[in-house]
């Protein structure tokens, strides 16, 4: 699962470095959440598409059955009115039934393939999101480590600069003392 902003080590709000890192983490997390919402929208859209296709397939099947029934009714009427046409009408009836069966099977296969494709896409998307969550967790952890290392570096640099300043002040102080001693010595020599 993704690290939430509240899980991060909080630094004083007056620390600009910590605030910058926190803003970056929040931006990363918000981008991830927006991406997940867009995937959820796509999933809902796919589910709606499948629902629409299923409804359309059912309507098409009812329409095909009504058309087949109407054709059978016409064949029944021809059969009853035309003597000796029973054999030929049966062949036509079988051919019509075969064609409607082929169309029905093709529609069912197309719907199954579409549903299977959408299911495969959803599984792949879920696996991608899981991988993305893992990568995001690793990124946020590395980001926190970078913040910590940066702060340690700045603290060490500040300490070293303070030591250098103190050493410089001591050296300047010694040099000033030596200079004052020389001046006193020169003054003594001039006065004598």
C-alpha positions as a LaTeX table, in Angstrom:
\begin{tabular}{lrrr}
\hline
Residue & $x$ (\AA) & $y$ (\AA) & $z$ (\AA) \\
\hline
Unk1 & 0.00 & 0.00 & 0.00 \\
Unk2 & 1.07 & 3.55 & $-0.57$ \\
Unk3 & 2.66 & 5.53 & 2.27 \\
Unk4 & 0.37 & 8.26 & 3.42 \\
Unk5 & 1.63 & 11.76 & 4.07 \\
Unk6 & 0.94 & 11.32 & 7.81 \\
Unk7 & 3.44 & 8.44 & 7.97 \\
Unk8 & 6.34 & 10.70 & 6.98 \\
Unk9 & 8.66 & 12.09 & 9.59 \\
Unk10 & 7.42 & 15.58 & 10.28 \\
Unk11 & 9.97 & 18.34 & 10.38 \\
Unk12 & 9.42 & 21.81 & 11.75 \\
Unk13 & 7.24 & 23.83 & 9.44 \\
Unk14 & 9.80 & 26.63 & 9.42 \\
Unk15 & 12.37 & 24.29 & 7.84 \\
Unk16 & 12.20 & 25.11 & 4.10 \\
Unk17 & 14.07 & 21.95 & 3.12 \\
Unk18 & 11.63 & 19.68 & 4.95 \\
Unk19 & 8.69 & 21.61 & 3.57 \\
Unk20 & 10.05 & 21.22 & 0.01 \\
Unk21 & 10.47 & 17.46 & 0.46 \\
Unk22 & 6.96 & 17.18 & 1.94 \\
Unk23 & 5.47 & 19.10 & $-1.00$ \\
Unk24 & 7.26 & 16.74 & $-3.40$ \\
Unk25 & 5.95 & 13.65 & $-1.58$ \\
Unk26 & 2.41 & 14.99 & $-1.59$ \\
Unk27 & 2.63 & 15.79 & $-5.31$ \\
Unk28 & 3.81 & 12.23 & $-6.02$ \\
Unk29 & 1.02 & 10.72 & $-3.91$ \\
Unk30 & $-1.65$ & 12.97 & $-5.45$ \\
Unk31 & $-0.48$ & 12.10 & $-8.97$ \\
Unk32 & $-0.71$ & 8.41 & $-8.07$ \\
Unk33 & $-4.23$ & 8.83 & $-6.68$ \\
Unk34 & $-5.33$ & 10.74 & $-9.80$ \\
Unk35 & $-3.92$ & 7.94 & $-11.96$ \\
Unk36 & $-5.80$ & 5.32 & $-9.93$ \\
Unk37 & $-9.03$ & 7.31 & $-10.23$ \\
Unk38 & $-8.60$ & 7.44 & $-14.02$ \\
Unk39 & $-8.08$ & 3.65 & $-14.07$ \\
Unk40 & $-11.20$ & 3.19 & $-11.93$ \\
Unk41 & $-13.13$ & 5.37 & $-14.39$ \\
Unk42 & $-11.86$ & 3.25 & $-17.29$ \\
Unk43 & $-12.92$ & 0.09 & $-15.45$ \\
Unk44 & $-16.41$ & 1.48 & $-14.88$ \\
Unk45 & $-16.57$ & 2.50 & $-18.53$ \\
Unk46 & $-15.57$ & $-1.04$ & $-19.59$ \\
Unk47 & $-18.20$ & $-2.55$ & $-17.30$ \\
Unk48 & $-20.81$ & $-0.23$ & $-18.79$ \\
Unk49 & $-19.68$ & $-1.22$ & $-22.28$ \\
Unk50 & $-20.04$ & $-4.93$ & $-21.44$ \\
Unk51 & $-23.47$ & $-4.28$ & $-19.93$ \\
Unk52 & $-24.50$ & $-2.41$ & $-23.07$ \\
Unk53 & $-23.15$ & $-5.17$ & $-25.31$ \\
Unk54 & $-25.00$ & $-7.82$ & $-23.31$ \\
Unk55 & $-28.23$ & $-5.83$ & $-23.50$ \\
Unk56 & $-27.69$ & $-5.28$ & $-27.22$ \\
Unk57 & $-26.99$ & $-8.98$ & $-27.75$ \\
Unk58 & $-30.16$ & $-9.94$ & $-25.90$ \\
Unk59 & $-32.21$ & $-7.47$ & $-27.95$ \\
Unk60 & $-30.61$ & $-8.73$ & $-31.15$ \\
Unk61 & $-31.35$ & $-12.32$ & $-30.16$ \\
Unk62 & $-35.02$ & $-11.49$ & $-29.46$ \\
Unk63 & $-35.22$ & $-9.68$ & $-32.80$ \\
Unk64 & $-33.65$ & $-12.65$ & $-34.59$ \\
Unk65 & $-36.10$ & $-15.05$ & $-32.90$ \\
Unk66 & $-39.03$ & $-12.85$ & $-33.94$ \\
Unk67 & $-37.70$ & $-12.73$ & $-37.52$ \\
Unk68 & $-37.19$ & $-16.50$ & $-37.56$ \\
Unk69 & $-40.70$ & $-17.06$ & $-36.15$ \\
Unk70 & $-42.15$ & $-14.75$ & $-38.81$ \\
Unk71 & $-40.29$ & $-16.62$ & $-41.56$ \\
Unk72 & $-41.49$ & $-19.95$ & $-40.14$ \\
Unk73 & $-45.04$ & $-18.60$ & $-40.10$ \\
Unk74 & $-44.73$ & $-17.62$ & $-43.76$ \\
Unk75 & $-43.34$ & $-21.05$ & $-44.61$ \\
Unk76 & $-46.21$ & $-22.69$ & $-42.68$ \\
Unk77 & $-48.65$ & $-20.60$ & $-44.68$ \\
Unk78 & $-46.98$ & $-21.57$ & $-48.00$ \\
Unk79 & $-46.88$ & $-25.20$ & $-46.92$ \\
Unk80 & $-50.59$ & $-25.21$ & $-46.10$ \\
Unk81 & $-51.60$ & $-23.45$ & $-49.30$ \\
Unk82 & $-49.29$ & $-25.06$ & $-51.85$ \\
Unk83 & $-49.87$ & $-28.81$ & $-52.24$ \\
Unk84 & $-46.73$ & $-30.96$ & $-52.47$ \\
Unk85 & $-44.38$ & $-28.28$ & $-51.12$ \\
Unk86 & $-43.70$ & $-29.94$ & $-47.77$ \\
Unk87 & $-40.28$ & $-31.41$ & $-48.76$ \\
Unk88 & $-38.98$ & $-28.19$ & $-50.30$ \\
Unk89 & $-40.32$ & $-26.04$ & $-47.46$ \\
Unk90 & $-38.59$ & $-28.28$ & $-44.87$ \\
Unk91 & $-35.26$ & $-27.76$ & $-46.65$ \\
Unk92 & $-35.79$ & $-23.98$ & $-46.67$ \\
Unk93 & $-36.84$ & $-24.09$ & $-42.99$ \\
Unk94 & $-33.66$ & $-26.08$ & $-42.09$ \\
Unk95 & $-31.47$ & $-23.68$ & $-44.08$ \\
Unk96 & $-33.06$ & $-20.67$ & $-42.32$ \\
Unk97 & $-32.58$ & $-22.31$ & $-38.90$ \\
Unk98 & $-28.94$ & $-23.12$ & $-39.73$ \\
Unk99 & $-28.25$ & $-19.50$ & $-40.75$ \\
Unk100 & $-29.88$ & $-18.08$ & $-37.62$ \\
Unk101 & $-27.91$ & $-20.54$ & $-35.49$ \\
Unk102 & $-24.63$ & $-19.47$ & $-37.14$ \\
Unk103 & $-25.44$ & $-15.79$ & $-36.53$ \\
Unk104 & $-26.40$ & $-16.50$ & $-32.91$ \\
Unk105 & $-23.18$ & $-18.44$ & $-32.25$ \\
Unk106 & $-21.07$ & $-15.71$ & $-33.85$ \\
Unk107 & $-22.75$ & $-13.10$ & $-31.64$ \\
Unk108 & $-22.18$ & $-15.21$ & $-28.52$ \\
Unk109 & $-18.53$ & $-15.76$ & $-29.43$ \\
Unk110 & $-17.99$ & $-12.06$ & $-30.09$ \\
Unk111 & $-19.55$ & $-11.17$ & $-26.74$ \\
Unk112 & $-17.48$ & $-13.82$ & $-24.92$ \\
Unk113 & $-14.29$ & $-12.60$ & $-26.58$ \\
Unk114 & $-15.10$ & $-9.00$ & $-25.64$ \\
Unk115 & $-15.83$ & $-9.94$ & $-22.02$ \\
Unk116 & $-12.67$ & $-12.05$ & $-21.86$ \\
Unk117 & $-10.61$ & $-9.21$ & $-23.35$ \\
Unk118 & $-11.99$ & $-6.76$ & $-20.81$ \\
Unk119 & $-11.35$ & $-9.21$ & $-17.94$ \\
Unk120 & $-7.77$ & $-9.72$ & $-19.15$ \\
Unk121 & $-7.28$ & $-5.96$ & $-19.39$ \\
Unk122 & $-8.65$ & $-5.50$ & $-15.86$ \\
Unk123 & $-6.32$ & $-8.21$ & $-14.50$ \\
Unk124 & $-3.36$ & $-6.60$ & $-16.27$ \\
Unk125 & $-4.38$ & $-3.20$ & $-14.91$ \\
Unk126 & $-4.64$ & $-4.55$ & $-11.36$ \\
Unk127 & $-1.20$ & $-6.15$ & $-11.66$ \\
Unk128 & 0.17 & $-2.86$ & $-13.02$ \\
Unk129 & $-1.38$ & $-0.89$ & $-10.14$ \\
Unk130 & 0.07 & $-3.34$ & $-7.60$ \\
Unk131 & 3.49 & $-2.95$ & $-9.21$ \\
Unk132 & 3.06 & 0.82 & $-9.29$ \\
Unk133 & 2.17 & 0.82 & $-5.57$ \\
Unk134 & 5.34 & $-1.14$ & $-4.78$ \\
Unk135 & 7.45 & 1.21 & $-6.88$ \\
Unk136 & 5.81 & 4.25 & $-5.32$ \\
Unk137 & 6.49 & 2.92 & $-1.82$ \\
Unk138 & 10.13 & 2.37 & $-2.75$ \\
Unk139 & 10.32 & 5.84 & $-4.31$ \\
Unk140 & 8.84 & 7.51 & $-1.22$ \\
Unk141 & 11.20 & 5.56 & 1.02 \\
Unk142 & 14.17 & 6.62 & $-1.12$ \\
Unk143 & 12.83 & 10.17 & $-1.08$ \\
Unk144 & 12.72 & 10.13 & 2.73 \\
Unk145 & 16.26 & 8.72 & 2.82 \\
Unk146 & 17.40 & 11.50 & 0.49 \\
Unk147 & 15.79 & 14.09 & 2.75 \\
Unk148 & 17.52 & 12.60 & 5.79 \\
Unk149 & 20.89 & 12.45 & 4.01 \\
Unk150 & 20.47 & 16.02 & 2.78 \\
Unk151 & 19.68 & 17.24 & 6.27 \\
Unk152 & 22.66 & 15.33 & 7.70 \\
Unk153 & 24.90 & 16.83 & 5.02 \\
Unk154 & 23.64 & 20.33 & 5.78 \\
Unk155 & 24.07 & 19.80 & 9.53 \\
Unk156 & 27.63 & 18.52 & 9.03 \\
Unk157 & 28.43 & 21.36 & 6.66 \\
Unk158 & 27.05 & 23.89 & 9.13 \\
Unk159 & 29.10 & 22.35 & 11.96 \\
Unk160 & 32.25 & 22.38 & 9.82 \\
Unk161 & 31.66 & 25.98 & 8.79 \\
Unk162 & 31.16 & 26.95 & 12.44 \\
Unk163 & 34.41 & 25.21 & 13.39 \\
Unk164 & 36.18 & 26.89 & 10.49 \\
Unk165 & 34.81 & 30.28 & 11.57 \\
Unk166 & 35.96 & 29.69 & 15.14 \\
Unk167 & 39.40 & 28.59 & 13.93 \\
Unk168 & 39.59 & 31.60 & 11.64 \\
Unk169 & 38.60 & 33.93 & 14.44 \\
Unk170 & 41.21 & 32.37 & 16.72 \\
Unk171 & 43.90 & 32.70 & 14.03 \\
Unk172 & 42.87 & 36.28 & 13.28 \\
Unk173 & 42.82 & 36.98 & 17.00 \\
Unk174 & 46.36 & 35.58 & 17.34 \\
Unk175 & 47.54 & 37.58 & 14.35 \\
Unk176 & 45.95 & 40.73 & 15.79 \\
Unk177 & 47.64 & 40.01 & 19.14 \\
Unk178 & 51.00 & 39.57 & 17.40 \\
Unk179 & 50.44 & 42.75 & 15.41 \\
Unk180 & 49.57 & 44.66 & 18.58 \\
Unk181 & 52.68 & 43.29 & 20.27 \\
Unk182 & 54.83 & 44.44 & 17.34 \\
Unk183 & 53.25 & 47.85 & 17.41 \\
Unk184 & 53.95 & 48.09 & 21.16 \\
Unk185 & 57.47 & 46.93 & 20.54 \\
Unk186 & 57.97 & 49.54 & 17.79 \\
Unk187 & 56.44 & 52.24 & 19.96 \\
Unk188 & 58.79 & 51.29 & 22.79 \\
Unk189 & 61.76 & 51.43 & 20.48 \\
Unk190 & 60.72 & 54.80 & 19.10 \\
Unk191 & 60.19 & 56.27 & 22.50 \\
Unk192 & 63.52 & 55.10 & 23.76 \\
\hline
\end{tabular}
